[in-house]
Amino acid sequence: MDISVTTHSNGITELGVSGRLNMVTAARVRDAIQTAVDDNRGRVAVDLSGVVFLDSSGLGALIAGLKTAREAGGDVRLVRPTEQVELVLDLTNMGSVLKSFDSVESAYPHE
Amino acid sequence: MSDMVTRTVRLTAPPDTVDTVHDLLDALWPSVPDVSARDRMSLDTAIIELAANVIQHANRGKPITATLTVIAFPDRIEATLSDSGEVGEVDIEGRSMPAADELAESGRGIALMKALVDTVEHRRVDGFNHWTLVREREQVRQPDAPPRHLPSVSISGIIDEMARQRALEEMGILDSPPEDRFDRVTRLAKQLFGVGGAKINLIDGDRQWSKSTAGYGDEVVPRDKAVCAVTIEDDRTFVVQDLLADPLLADRGVPGEVEFYAGHPLQAPGGERIGALCVYDGKPRQFSEREKEMLRDLADWVQQELTASHELSRAAEVQQGLLPQSLISMPDWDIAGMCLPARAVGGDFYDWYPVGEGAAITLADTMGKGIGSAIIAATVRAVLRSAARFGDVAGAVDLAAASLNADLDTTGLFVTLLHGRLDMDSGEFTYVDAGHGLTVVARRDGAIERLRSHTPPLGVDLETEWQSHSVILNPGDVLVTASDGLLDLYDGTLDALDKIGALALLASTSAEVTDAVRARARGVAPDDVTVVVVRRDG
């Protein structure tokens, strides 16, 4: 799994995650979101277009990140989840909390 | 008609193990026909969640073996994860999905798995957990229908298959070198039926492996291309006159090579069908009832050979178990022994055990090789052990010889042996050498002394008066005694003993000497090779 970090001029941190987001890699994603929250105001967009697999551990990392970000007044929004990721979000009812968007810009339109 | 794909993987500690299961799934799906992307995605996710839970809860830190079997039916896919973990503690009942707004970070795995498939079943059989997931195929599923109860239909077959695989592995025959006793049968079958080829095939997981081939044919064939994989589904002779004309079997035939097939299943000692003896030909042909009968007789023969080798390897384990396992605690003394039978079992043995302020040490060689000699060797060991409790060394051998004479006379065997007692304080070794004469004492200064034999072997002369002799082992001296199989590893003369004596002086431990002999003997020894090394440190 790879994580790329891009800080946009409007203060949004974009995390590009690719590969498997599972028990093995969950901690790294959690840490990456924590770092983004510490460095910025906690507005994080996670680009999931390269994630081939998300399991409940990976989902747990996104939820942990969401909690951290919200405590800092920010949010975690998902960008372009793959079909498998959508399936997991849907069946766990987490899609309503971890919202998905087509792009980083549409995830935070008013920034 | 269903298609079965099986993969086995060894799982250790999470979390890296989950990636192993991912890789397994990636490798497996291309072999399962007509799986829709949605079904594959759902089962992938459900199996990963299951595996993660199994690994976390079932193994308590120990590695476990897990086998994943995927069976594709026209209307459903059934995936079974069979693991060797301790009693399954994964609670699959009553796990509901945590509410989204609670933002719980864990506790969704099992609920997610249950939402992805129609049915989750757990069984525990013969020390294995079998977790079965059933998903109705997208092609027949009502859109947006909720999961429904769909009991698995394949699980009993999977449990049987696991028992079959275990029985096959226990026989220890897989990937063993060719053996004439099996090649003889395939050669005969090929000639007898006038066919292009004959094989003894074993069905091992995803592959068919040939123990013996007469004629043409690959040693390894994928299971789904092997006709014998169909033969083992039943206990009767399976004959296909024209494979290519049979729509269900055509893809297992090879034009011009395997168009005709006849096979009879082979059973493990427990009755599991582990493979088949088969004959095949490059063109279609008939196979009469009489020919079926002959093939069955040949298969019985192969089965007897398979069972015999299984029992023999058990006998070998038992015989090795009779050798002294633990070192006796004698300060300043270092004793090591090795016994390498030329066949599975042999007529040599060595033994030692504490007696008084020291130890009794025996090395014996029963005439002949193989099972008959092994039975006598075990008897000699037992009789000597009990006789050693009474009187001195000569008295013990006398008592043992008196008990054994009748048996040795009946079987026509005799036994050479060195039996002695070592006094650990004085270094005096008192011994009886009964026709053995293969013992040397290597002195610290490099001199090698051979211990002479004064009496004939046991079983030769009922009137023998057993006399003991003794030799003093000083610090730095080493006593080496061996069976005559050792001589064959060198030039066949007694000079070999001098060489071993010299080697023992150079070595820093007794085990170094026995290891060196074992390395030299492996695979080349025509006779049983046994060596005991006793060194006095200093």
PDB file of C-alpha atoms in Angstrom, chain A residues 20 22-25 30 53-57 59-61 63-64 66-67 70 83-85 87-88 90-94 96-97, chain B residues 14-16 18-19 22-23 26 38 41-42 44-45 48-49 52 56 97-105 108-109 112 115-116:
ATOM      1  CA  ARG A  20      -5.066  -2.913   0.082  1.00  0.00           C
ATOM      2  CA  ASN A  22      -6.672  -3.874   5.525  1.00  0.00           C
ATOM      3  CA  MET A  23      -5.415  -5.142   8.883  1.00  0.00           C
ATOM      4  CA  VAL A  24      -1.839  -4.837   7.632  1.00  0.00           C
ATOM      5  CA  THR A  25      -2.011  -1.217   6.479  1.00  0.00           C
ATOM      6  CA  ARG A  30      -4.712   6.183  10.728  1.00  0.00           C
ATOM      7  CA  PHE A  53      -9.585  -3.693  -1.214  1.00  0.00           C
ATOM      8  CA  LEU A  54     -11.043  -2.311   1.994  1.00  0.00           C
ATOM      9  CA  ASP A  55     -11.883  -4.523   4.962  1.00  0.00           C
ATOM     10  CA  SER A  56     -13.375  -3.779   8.372  1.00  0.00           C
ATOM     11  CA  SER A  57      -9.937  -2.981   9.829  1.00  0.00           C
ATOM     12  CA  LEU A  59     -12.737   0.967   7.610  1.00  0.00           C
ATOM     13  CA  GLY A  60     -11.912   1.238  11.325  1.00  0.00           C
ATOM     14  CA  ALA A  61      -8.851   3.355  10.437  1.00  0.00           C
ATOM     15  CA  ILE A  63     -13.507   6.023  11.225  1.00  0.00           C
ATOM     16  CA  ALA A  64     -10.703   6.686  13.745  1.00  0.00           C
ATOM     17  CA  LEU A  66     -12.843  10.868  11.092  1.00  0.00           C
ATOM     18  CA  LYS A  67     -13.153  11.151  14.866  1.00  0.00           C
ATOM     19  CA  ARG A  70     -13.936  16.157  13.804  1.00  0.00           C
ATOM     20  CA  GLU A  83     -16.808  -0.501  -6.246  1.00  0.00           C
ATOM     21  CA  GLN A  84     -15.540  -2.786  -3.500  1.00  0.00           C
ATOM     22  CA  VAL A  85     -15.053   0.136  -1.113  1.00  0.00           C
ATOM     23  CA  LEU A  87     -19.895  -2.138  -1.173  1.00  0.00           C
ATOM     24  CA  VAL A  88     -18.274  -2.158   2.271  1.00  0.00           C
ATOM     25  CA  ASP A  90     -22.917   0.499   1.979  1.00  0.00           C
ATOM     26  CA  LEU A  91     -23.257  -2.759   3.924  1.00  0.00           C
ATOM     27  CA  THR A  92     -21.810  -1.244   7.101  1.00  0.00           C
ATOM     28  CA  ASN A  93     -24.060   1.828   6.782  1.00  0.00           C
ATOM     29  CA  MET A  94     -20.966   4.003   7.092  1.00  0.00           C
ATOM     30  CA  SER A  96     -23.757   8.252   5.499  1.00  0.00           C
ATOM     31  CA  VAL A  97     -20.919   9.313   7.790  1.00  0.00           C
TER      32      VAL A  97
ATOM     33  CA  PRO B  14      -1.753 -11.537  12.055  1.00  0.00           C
ATOM     34  CA  PRO B  15      -1.689  -9.063  10.437  1.00  0.00           C
ATOM     35  CA  ASP B  16       0.671 -10.061   7.581  1.00  0.00           C
ATOM     36  CA  VAL B  18      -4.221 -11.474   5.794  1.00  0.00           C
ATOM     37  CA  ASP B  19      -2.135 -10.556   2.768  1.00  0.00           C
ATOM     38  CA  HIS B  22      -5.476 -12.066  -0.401  1.00  0.00           C
ATOM     39  CA  ASP B  23      -2.755 -13.556  -2.588  1.00  0.00           C
ATOM     40  CA  ASP B  26      -6.114 -13.693  -6.345  1.00  0.00           C
ATOM     41  CA  ARG B  38     -19.889  -8.647  -7.768  1.00  0.00           C
ATOM     42  CA  MET B  41     -15.886  -9.010  -4.625  1.00  0.00           C
ATOM     43  CA  SER B  42     -18.438 -10.063  -2.037  1.00  0.00           C
ATOM     44  CA  ASP B  44     -13.315 -11.898  -1.308  1.00  0.00           C
ATOM     45  CA  THR B  45     -14.422  -9.453   1.348  1.00  0.00           C
ATOM     46  CA  ILE B  48     -10.911 -11.922   4.345  1.00  0.00           C
ATOM     47  CA  GLU B  49     -13.137 -10.934   7.268  1.00  0.00           C
ATOM     48  CA  ALA B  52      -8.907 -12.302   9.987  1.00  0.00           C
ATOM     49  CA  GLN B  56      -7.057 -13.716  15.633  1.00  0.00           C
ATOM     50  CA  MET B  97     -23.776  -4.012  12.675  1.00  0.00           C
ATOM     51  CA  PRO B  98     -22.834  -1.134  15.025  1.00  0.00           C
ATOM     52  CA  ALA B  99     -24.811   2.026  14.321  1.00  0.00           C
ATOM     53  CA  ALA B 100     -23.016   4.409  11.978  1.00  0.00           C
ATOM     54  CA  ASP B 101     -23.259   7.461  14.218  1.00  0.00           C
ATOM     55  CA  GLU B 102     -21.554   5.678  17.115  1.00  0.00           C
ATOM     56  CA  LEU B 103     -18.322   5.783  15.105  1.00  0.00           C
ATOM     57  CA  ALA B 104     -17.123   2.504  16.626  1.00  0.00           C
ATOM     58  CA  GLU B 105     -13.761   1.638  15.155  1.00  0.00           C
ATOM     59  CA  ARG B 108     -18.033  -4.748  12.064  1.00  0.00           C
ATOM     60  CA  GLY B 109     -16.106  -7.677  10.575  1.00  0.00           C
ATOM     61  CA  LEU B 112     -20.059  -7.380   7.294  1.00  0.00           C
ATOM     62  CA  ALA B 115     -24.204  -9.206   5.034  1.00  0.00           C
ATOM     63  CA  LEU B 116     -22.082 -10.280   2.046  1.00  0.00           C
TER      64      LEU B 116
END
